[in-house]
Coordinates of C-alpha atoms and ligand atoms in Angstrom, one line a residue:
M1 CA 34.7 28.6 18.1
R2 CA 31.4 30.8 16.7
S3 CA 31.4 28.0 13.6
T4 CA 32.0 24.4 15.9
I5 CA 28.7 25.2 17.0
L6 CA 26.7 25.7 14.0
A7 CA 28.1 22.5 13.1
V8 CA 26.5 21.0 17.4
V9 CA 22.6 23.2 15.9
A10 CA 23.1 22.0 13.0
V11 CA 23.8 17.7 13.8
A12 CA 21.2 18.7 16.9
T13 CA 18.2 19.9 13.8
T14 CA 19.2 17.6 11.7
V15 CA 18.8 14.7 14.6
Q16 CA 14.9 15.7 15.4
A17 CA 14.2 16.3 11.8
Q18 CA 14.6 11.9 11.7
P19 CA 14.0 11.2 15.3
A20 CA 14.3 7.0 16.0
L21 CA 11.3 4.7 15.5
H22 CA 9.9 3.8 18.4
P23 CA 11.7 0.3 20.4
T24 CA 8.0 -1.5 18.9
A25 CA 8.0 -0.6 15.7
Q26 CA 11.7 -0.6 15.5
L27 CA 11.5 -4.5 15.9
L28 CA 9.0 -5.3 14.1
T29 CA 10.9 -4.5 10.8
E30 CA 13.4 -6.8 12.0
I31 CA 10.7 -8.9 12.5
I32 CA 9.3 -8.8 9.4
R33 CA 12.5 -9.1 7.3
I34 CA 12.7 -12.9 8.9
D35 CA 9.9 -14.1 6.2
T36 CA 8.2 -16.8 7.7
S37 CA 5.7 -17.2 5.7
N38 CA 4.2 -21.0 6.3
P39 CA 5.6 -23.7 4.8
P40 CA 7.4 -23.9 6.2
G41 CA 7.7 -21.5 8.7
H42 CA 11.8 -21.7 9.8
E43 CA 10.3 -20.3 12.5
G44 CA 13.8 -20.8 14.5
Q45 CA 15.2 -17.1 13.1
I46 CA 13.0 -15.5 15.0
A47 CA 13.9 -17.2 18.3
A48 CA 16.8 -16.4 17.6
L49 CA 16.6 -13.2 17.2
L50 CA 14.8 -12.8 20.0
E51 CA 17.2 -14.8 22.0
K52 CA 19.8 -12.1 21.5
K53 CA 17.4 -9.7 22.7
L54 CA 15.7 -10.9 25.6
E55 CA 19.2 -12.5 27.0
P56 CA 20.7 -9.7 28.0
L57 CA 18.1 -8.3 29.7
G58 CA 17.8 -11.8 32.5
F59 CA 15.2 -14.2 31.4
E60 CA 15.6 -17.4 30.5
I61 CA 15.4 -19.5 26.8
T62 CA 14.5 -22.2 26.2
I63 CA 13.8 -22.6 22.5
V64 CA 12.0 -26.1 21.6
P65 CA 12.7 -27.5 18.0
T66 CA 10.0 -29.4 16.8
P67 CA 10.7 -32.7 14.5
E68 CA 11.1 -29.8 11.2
A69 CA 14.6 -28.6 10.7
G70 CA 13.7 -25.1 11.4
K71 CA 11.2 -25.1 13.4
A72 CA 10.8 -24.1 16.6
H73 CA 9.4 -22.7 19.4
F74 CA 10.4 -20.0 22.0
F75 CA 10.1 -19.9 25.1
A76 CA 12.0 -16.4 27.7
R77 CA 10.7 -16.6 31.2
L78 CA 11.4 -13.8 33.4
K79 CA 11.7 -14.8 37.1
G80 CA 8.9 -13.3 40.2
D81 CA 9.2 -14.6 43.0
G82 CA 6.7 -17.4 43.1
S83 CA 4.4 -16.2 45.2
R84 CA 1.5 -15.4 42.1
R85 CA 1.3 -18.1 39.4
P86 CA 3.1 -16.8 35.9
V87 CA 0.8 -14.9 33.2
L88 CA 1.8 -16.2 29.7
L89 CA 1.8 -13.7 26.5
A90 CA 1.5 -16.0 23.3
A91 CA 2.4 -14.5 19.5
H92 CA 3.0 -16.8 16.6
A93 CA 5.9 -16.4 14.9
D94 CA 4.1 -18.2 11.2
V95 CA 3.1 -15.8 8.6
V96 CA 1.0 -16.9 5.4
G97 CA 2.1 -16.1 2.5
V98 CA 1.5 -13.2 0.3
E99 CA 0.5 -12.0 -3.5
R100 CA 3.9 -10.5 -3.3
E101 CA 3.0 -8.6 -7.1
K102 CA -0.5 -7.0 -5.8
W103 CA 1.6 -5.2 -3.2
S104 CA 2.8 -1.9 -3.5
V105 CA 5.8 -2.3 -1.0
D106 CA 8.4 -5.8 0.0
P107 CA 6.6 -7.3 2.2
F108 CA 9.6 -8.8 3.9
A109 CA 11.6 -5.0 3.7
G110 CA 9.7 -4.0 6.4
T111 CA 9.7 -0.7 5.4
V112 CA 8.3 2.6 7.3
R113 CA 5.9 4.7 4.8
D114 CA 4.2 8.0 6.1
G115 CA 3.9 6.7 10.2
D116 CA 2.9 2.6 9.6
V117 CA 5.5 0.0 9.5
Y118 CA 3.9 -1.8 6.3
G119 CA 4.7 -6.2 5.7
R120 CA 3.1 -9.6 5.7
G121 CA 2.6 -9.8 9.5
A122 CA 2.2 -6.2 11.0
I123 CA -1.3 -6.9 11.9
D124 CA -1.1 -11.2 12.0
F125 CA 0.3 -11.2 14.3
K126 CA 4.1 -9.8 13.7
G127 CA 2.6 -6.5 14.9
G128 CA 1.3 -8.3 18.2
M129 CA 4.9 -10.5 18.9
A130 CA 6.8 -6.6 18.7
V131 CA 4.5 -5.2 21.2
F132 CA 4.3 -8.6 23.7
A133 CA 8.2 -8.8 23.5
R134 CA 8.2 -5.2 23.6
A135 CA 5.9 -5.4 27.4
V136 CA 8.0 -7.5 28.5
M137 CA 11.5 -6.3 27.5
M138 CA 10.0 -3.0 30.4
L139 CA 9.8 -5.0 32.4
A140 CA 13.2 -6.6 33.0
E141 CA 15.0 -2.8 31.7
N142 CA 12.8 -0.8 34.6
K143 CA 14.1 -4.2 37.2
V144 CA 9.7 -3.9 38.4
P145 CA 9.7 -6.7 41.1
L146 CA 7.8 -9.2 40.6
S147 CA 5.3 -11.5 42.5
R148 CA 4.8 -14.0 39.0
D149 CA 6.8 -15.1 36.7
V150 CA 5.9 -13.9 32.8
I151 CA 6.7 -16.5 30.0
F152 CA 6.9 -15.2 26.7
L153 CA 6.1 -17.7 24.5
V154 CA 6.5 -17.3 21.0
E155 CA 5.0 -19.9 18.5
A156 CA 5.8 -22.3 15.6
D157 CA 2.5 -23.5 13.2
E158 CA -0.5 -21.7 13.8
E159 CA -1.2 -20.5 10.2
A160 CA -0.2 -23.7 8.9
A161 CA 0.9 -27.7 9.8
Q162 CA 0.8 -29.5 13.1
Y163 CA 3.8 -28.2 15.6
N164 CA 1.4 -26.4 16.5
T165 CA 0.6 -25.0 20.4
S166 CA -1.4 -28.5 20.5
W167 CA 1.8 -30.2 19.6
L168 CA 3.1 -27.9 22.5
A169 CA 1.4 -29.0 24.5
R170 CA 1.3 -32.4 24.4
T171 CA 5.0 -32.2 24.7
H172 CA 5.8 -29.3 26.9
W173 CA 3.2 -28.4 29.0
A174 CA 5.2 -27.9 32.3
Q175 CA 6.7 -24.2 30.6
M176 CA 3.5 -22.7 29.2
D177 CA 1.2 -23.3 32.2
C178 CA 0.2 -20.6 33.9
E179 CA -2.3 -19.1 35.4
F180 CA -3.8 -17.2 32.8
A181 CA -2.5 -15.9 28.9
L182 CA -2.5 -13.0 26.8
N183 CA -2.5 -13.4 23.3
E184 CA -4.4 -13.0 19.0
G185 CA -8.2 -13.1 18.8
G186 CA -10.1 -9.0 20.3
W187 CA -10.0 -5.3 18.5
I188 CA -9.1 -2.2 18.9
I189 CA -11.5 -0.2 16.1
K190 CA -10.5 3.6 15.6
D191 CA -12.9 5.4 13.6
P192 CA -11.5 6.8 10.2
G193 CA -10.1 9.9 12.3
G194 CA -8.3 7.6 14.4
K195 CA -10.8 7.5 17.7
V196 CA -11.2 4.8 19.3
Q197 CA -14.5 3.5 19.0
Y198 CA -14.8 0.1 21.1
V199 CA -11.3 -2.1 22.8
S200 CA -12.9 -6.5 22.3
I201 CA -11.3 -8.9 24.5
S202 CA -11.9 -12.2 22.6
T203 CA -12.8 -15.0 25.5
A204 CA -13.9 -17.6 23.6
D205 CA -13.0 -18.7 20.1
K206 CA -14.7 -20.7 17.2
S207 CA -14.4 -24.3 16.6
S208 CA -14.8 -25.7 13.2
I209 CA -15.5 -29.2 11.6
A210 CA -15.5 -30.8 8.7
V211 CA -18.8 -32.2 7.5
I212 CA -18.3 -35.0 4.3
V213 CA -21.8 -34.8 2.2
T214 CA -22.0 -38.4 -0.2
A215 CA -24.6 -38.5 -2.8
R216 CA -24.9 -42.2 -4.8
G217 CA -26.9 -43.2 -7.8
T218 CA -26.2 -46.1 -9.7
S219 CA -22.2 -46.2 -11.3
T220 CA -22.9 -46.8 -14.9
H221 CA -22.1 -45.4 -19.1
S222 CA -22.0 -41.7 -19.3
S223 CA -24.3 -42.9 -23.0
M224 CA -27.4 -44.1 -20.8
P225 CA -28.5 -41.3 -17.6
R226 CA -30.5 -42.3 -14.9
P227 CA -32.6 -40.5 -13.2
D228 CA -30.0 -40.5 -10.4
N229 CA -26.6 -39.2 -10.5
A230 CA -24.6 -38.3 -7.9
I231 CA -23.4 -35.5 -9.2
F232 CA -26.8 -33.8 -9.3
A233 CA -27.8 -35.6 -6.1
L234 CA -24.1 -33.4 -4.1
S235 CA -25.6 -30.2 -6.6
K236 CA -28.8 -30.6 -5.4
A237 CA -27.6 -31.0 -1.6
L238 CA -25.4 -28.4 -1.6
A239 CA -28.0 -25.9 -3.7
R240 CA -30.3 -26.7 -0.5
L241 CA -27.9 -25.9 2.0
A242 CA -27.0 -22.4 0.1
D243 CA -29.6 -21.4 0.9
Y244 CA -30.2 -21.4 4.2
D245 CA -28.3 -20.2 7.4
P246 CA -28.0 -21.3 10.7
K247 CA -30.4 -19.9 13.0
V248 CA -28.9 -16.5 15.1
Q249 CA -27.4 -17.7 18.5
L250 CA -26.1 -15.2 20.5
I251 CA -23.8 -16.4 23.3
P252 CA -23.2 -13.7 27.1
S253 CA -19.9 -12.6 25.0
T254 CA -21.3 -11.3 21.8
R255 CA -24.8 -9.5 23.5
E256 CA -22.3 -7.6 25.1
F257 CA -20.6 -6.9 22.0
F258 CA -22.8 -6.2 20.3
A259 CA -24.8 -4.2 22.9
T260 CA -21.3 -2.0 22.8
L261 CA -22.0 -1.4 19.0
A262 CA -25.6 -0.1 20.2
R263 CA -23.9 2.1 22.0
T264 CA -20.5 3.4 20.0
S265 CA -22.9 3.3 16.5
A266 CA -24.8 5.9 15.0
P267 CA -28.3 5.3 14.0
P268 CA -29.7 3.3 11.4
L269 CA -27.2 0.9 12.6
A270 CA -27.3 1.3 16.0
D271 CA -31.7 0.5 16.4
Q272 CA -30.6 -2.7 13.9
F273 CA -28.1 -3.3 16.9
N274 CA -30.7 -3.1 19.8
A275 CA -33.3 -4.7 17.7
L276 CA -31.0 -7.4 17.0
L277 CA -30.5 -7.9 21.1
S278 CA -34.7 -8.2 21.5
S279 CA -37.1 -10.6 22.0
D280 CA -38.9 -9.8 19.3
A281 CA -38.5 -12.7 16.5
A282 CA -39.4 -10.5 13.7
A283 CA -37.6 -7.7 14.3
V284 CA -34.3 -9.6 15.1
A285 CA -34.8 -12.0 12.1
R286 CA -34.6 -8.2 10.1
A287 CA -32.0 -6.6 11.9
D288 CA -30.0 -10.5 11.3
K289 CA -31.1 -9.9 6.9
A290 CA -29.5 -6.1 7.9
L291 CA -26.5 -6.3 9.5
S292 CA -25.1 -10.5 8.3
V293 CA -24.0 -8.1 5.1
D294 CA -21.5 -7.7 6.8
P295 CA -19.9 -11.9 6.9
L296 CA -17.5 -10.7 9.8
L297 CA -21.0 -10.0 12.0
H298 CA -23.2 -12.8 10.0
A299 CA -20.7 -14.8 11.6
I300 CA -20.3 -14.2 15.2
M301 CA -23.7 -14.9 15.5
R302 CA -24.3 -17.9 14.0
N303 CA -22.7 -21.5 13.0
T304 CA -21.5 -20.5 9.6
I305 CA -21.2 -23.2 6.1
A306 CA -19.0 -23.3 3.7
P307 CA -18.5 -25.6 0.9
V308 CA -14.3 -26.0 1.0
L309 CA -14.1 -29.2 -0.9
M310 CA -14.8 -31.5 -3.8
N311 CA -14.6 -35.0 -5.6
A312 CA -16.7 -36.8 -8.0
G313 CA -16.1 -38.6 -10.9
F314 CA -12.6 -40.7 -12.4
R315 CA -13.5 -40.7 -16.6
S316 CA -14.9 -38.3 -18.9
N317 CA -17.7 -41.3 -20.3
V318 CA -18.1 -43.1 -16.7
I319 CA -21.1 -42.1 -14.6
P320 CA -19.2 -41.8 -10.5
G321 CA -21.7 -44.1 -8.1
S322 CA -20.6 -40.8 -6.2
A323 CA -19.6 -37.5 -5.3
E324 CA -17.9 -36.1 -2.2
A325 CA -18.3 -32.4 -1.1
T326 CA -15.9 -31.0 2.0
V327 CA -18.5 -28.2 4.2
N328 CA -16.6 -26.3 6.5
V329 CA -18.1 -25.4 9.5
R330 CA -16.9 -23.0 11.8
T331 CA -19.7 -23.4 15.2
I332 CA -20.1 -21.1 18.4
P333 CA -18.7 -22.5 21.8
G334 CA -21.5 -25.4 23.1
T335 CA -22.7 -26.4 19.5
D336 CA -22.4 -30.4 19.4
P337 CA -21.3 -31.4 16.0
N338 CA -23.8 -33.8 15.9
E339 CA -26.9 -32.1 15.8
I340 CA -25.2 -30.8 12.8
V341 CA -25.2 -33.8 11.0
R342 CA -28.7 -34.3 11.6
E343 CA -29.6 -29.8 10.6
F344 CA -27.9 -30.7 7.6
E345 CA -30.2 -34.1 7.1
R346 CA -33.1 -32.1 8.0
V347 CA -32.3 -29.4 5.1
I348 CA -30.9 -32.0 3.2
A349 CA -34.2 -34.5 3.1
D350 CA -33.0 -36.6 0.2
P351 CA -32.8 -40.6 1.6
A352 CA -29.8 -40.3 -1.6
V353 CA -27.4 -38.0 0.4
S354 CA -25.3 -38.9 3.9
V355 CA -24.0 -36.7 6.2
R356 CA -21.4 -37.4 8.2
L357 CA -18.1 -35.9 10.4
S358 CA -14.9 -36.3 8.8
T359 CA -13.9 -37.2 12.4
P360 CA -16.3 -38.8 14.9
F361 CA -17.0 -36.6 18.0
A362 CA -16.8 -37.7 20.7
G363 CA -19.0 -35.4 22.9
P364 CA -20.0 -31.8 23.6
S365 CA -16.9 -29.4 24.1
T366 CA -14.8 -29.0 26.7
V367 CA -13.9 -25.5 25.6
A368 CA -15.7 -23.0 27.4
P369 CA -15.3 -19.1 27.6
S370 CA -13.1 -18.6 29.5
S371 CA -13.7 -15.9 32.4
Q372 CA -14.2 -11.9 32.6
D373 CA -14.0 -12.9 36.5
T374 CA -9.8 -12.5 37.0
D375 CA -7.3 -11.2 37.4
L376 CA -5.9 -10.0 34.2
Y377 CA -9.5 -9.5 32.4
R378 CA -10.0 -6.9 34.5
A379 CA -6.1 -4.9 34.3
L380 CA -7.1 -5.7 31.1
V381 CA -10.1 -3.9 30.9
Q382 CA -9.1 -0.8 33.0
Q383 CA -5.7 -0.1 30.9
A384 CA -7.4 -0.5 27.8
K385 CA -10.3 2.5 28.7
A386 CA -7.3 4.3 30.8
T387 CA -5.1 4.2 27.1
F388 CA -8.4 4.7 25.0
P389 CA -10.3 7.6 27.3
G390 CA -13.6 7.2 26.2
A391 CA -13.3 3.9 24.2
E392 CA -15.7 1.0 25.8
V393 CA -14.7 -2.4 26.5
T394 CA -16.4 -5.5 25.7
P395 CA -15.3 -9.5 25.4
Y396 CA -15.9 -11.1 21.8
L397 CA -16.9 -14.8 20.6
F398 CA -13.8 -14.8 18.1
Q399 CA -14.5 -16.1 13.8
A400 CA -12.0 -18.5 13.7
G401 CA -10.1 -20.0 15.6
T402 CA -6.2 -19.8 17.4
D403 CA -3.9 -20.7 19.3
A404 CA -6.0 -20.8 23.0
G405 CA -7.7 -24.2 23.0
A406 CA -4.0 -25.0 23.6
W407 CA -4.9 -24.3 27.0
R408 CA -9.0 -23.2 26.7
S409 CA -9.0 -27.4 27.2
R410 CA -7.1 -26.8 30.0
G411 CA -9.0 -25.0 31.8
V412 CA -6.6 -22.2 31.2
P413 CA -8.0 -18.5 30.3
V414 CA -6.7 -16.9 27.1
Y415 CA -8.3 -13.5 26.9
G416 CA -7.2 -12.5 22.8
I417 CA -6.6 -9.4 21.5
Y418 CA -4.7 -7.3 18.2
P419 CA -2.6 -5.1 20.6
Y420 CA -2.8 -1.9 18.1
P421 CA -5.7 0.7 17.4
I422 CA -6.4 -0.2 13.5
T423 CA -9.4 0.8 11.1
A424 CA -11.3 -1.3 9.5
D425 CA -9.5 -0.8 6.2
E426 CA -6.2 -2.0 7.7
L427 CA -8.6 -4.9 8.8
T428 CA -9.0 -5.8 5.5
R429 CA -5.0 -6.0 4.9
M430 CA -4.6 -8.3 7.4
H431 CA -3.9 -12.2 5.5
G432 CA -4.4 -9.5 2.2
N433 CA -2.1 -7.1 0.4
D434 CA 0.0 -4.1 2.4
E435 CA -0.7 -5.1 5.7
K436 CA 0.7 -1.9 7.6
V437 CA -0.3 -1.1 11.8
G438 CA 0.3 2.2 12.4
I439 CA 3.3 3.2 15.6
E440 CA 1.7 5.2 17.2
S441 CA -1.1 2.4 17.1
L442 CA 2.5 0.2 18.2
R443 CA 3.4 2.5 20.7
L444 CA -0.3 3.2 22.8
G445 CA 0.1 -1.0 22.6
T446 CA 3.2 -1.2 24.5
E447 CA 1.9 1.0 27.0
M448 CA -1.5 -0.8 27.5
I449 CA 0.2 -4.2 27.2
Y450 CA 3.4 -3.1 29.1
K451 CA 1.3 -1.8 32.4
T452 CA -1.8 -4.3 32.6
L453 CA 1.3 -6.7 33.0
V454 CA 3.3 -4.2 35.7
D455 CA -0.5 -4.8 37.8
V456 CA -0.8 -8.4 37.6
A457 CA 2.7 -9.5 37.8
G458 CA 3.9 -6.4 39.9
R459 CA 5.0 -6.7 43.5
K460 CA 1.7 -5.0 45.8
Ligands
ZN501 ZN1 -3.1 -14.7 13.8

């Protein structure tokens, strides 16, 4: 008997020494092990894994194949009583590729080390997928009575290629129609000590346009150069754009974001944020210069200009008649792309150089920022404050594009968040090397999203 008791104690001690992984972290390791680098994506494998986990809990599963083999979208719908319109959570299944030799762990092994889950997509956005999946699974496990359907969508082709949510919206809108939705976007930023400073919820994304800059000159023998060389003219035009920075334009959500940073930062940073928000043009310019050292802050306060492709010449002894550059411009909501063309023409000021949009633009942007006056936005703000006491919550203009456009362009509000506290260091690993997310962050994020869903979809 005595020895038996000792054995039981020993077993109990062993179990305590190696506690089970938090369910969200456990699910994330499984998802990371499916390599969905896009291309080709293989998103259908994630759909198969999630179907096995969600169908037994009572979710209605629909897998939408795309014309590309192995690439699919996954819907899991938990039925409510239909008295209110659905809420949707969207996560993309694909990830960007890796520079494998620069990682300290296998990026597709789901390694757990020192309280973190490592792997491609840990932050963008398999971590979010795991949080959203666990939050909706908890609704089913806890048998929460629902007044509306809760739809969990795992998408293909967000990082690349054509069968993305825009394609899905054209072909399967009825499945994804909802009152409002959550996806990736804003941040829960914590300091190195682990305290959450602020939570930003994106209510709008920047748009992306391609501007073609073309210089023309005389095509002739390279032994007799003339002053109208197209490659020189294009180089000068790009040099003028390099020295030019579009003016600061703060939309309401960006103003709120900077006001939040002003409250949560120490001087002198706090003073610079306040100066940026002031009406003193010289103070704004000084603050812009100081704060724009950070490429993210630089990007959210203006339209940005980045040459990405050049095309000129075809033989080493021929001066080409034209030279062309593609310039990627990321615009803040409300920007008229035709106005960008005129701005480029003014800056370049060379009759030998022409500027046009790669695809003609019909009219002003129809994708308005999502309203903060909805039950979902209010619930998310409330639960963010409850989960991270003392943290400020602010709307945010996301500096890049996401898959939210499929809904926002149809008038459905979308709120973006990477639902786990991360540090600035962890943020730089996104699309980089040794991407990781904390297990405690995943736990807190799951709690926040679950409670948000109970708030917004639970029967009162
Ligand atoms: Zn992403």
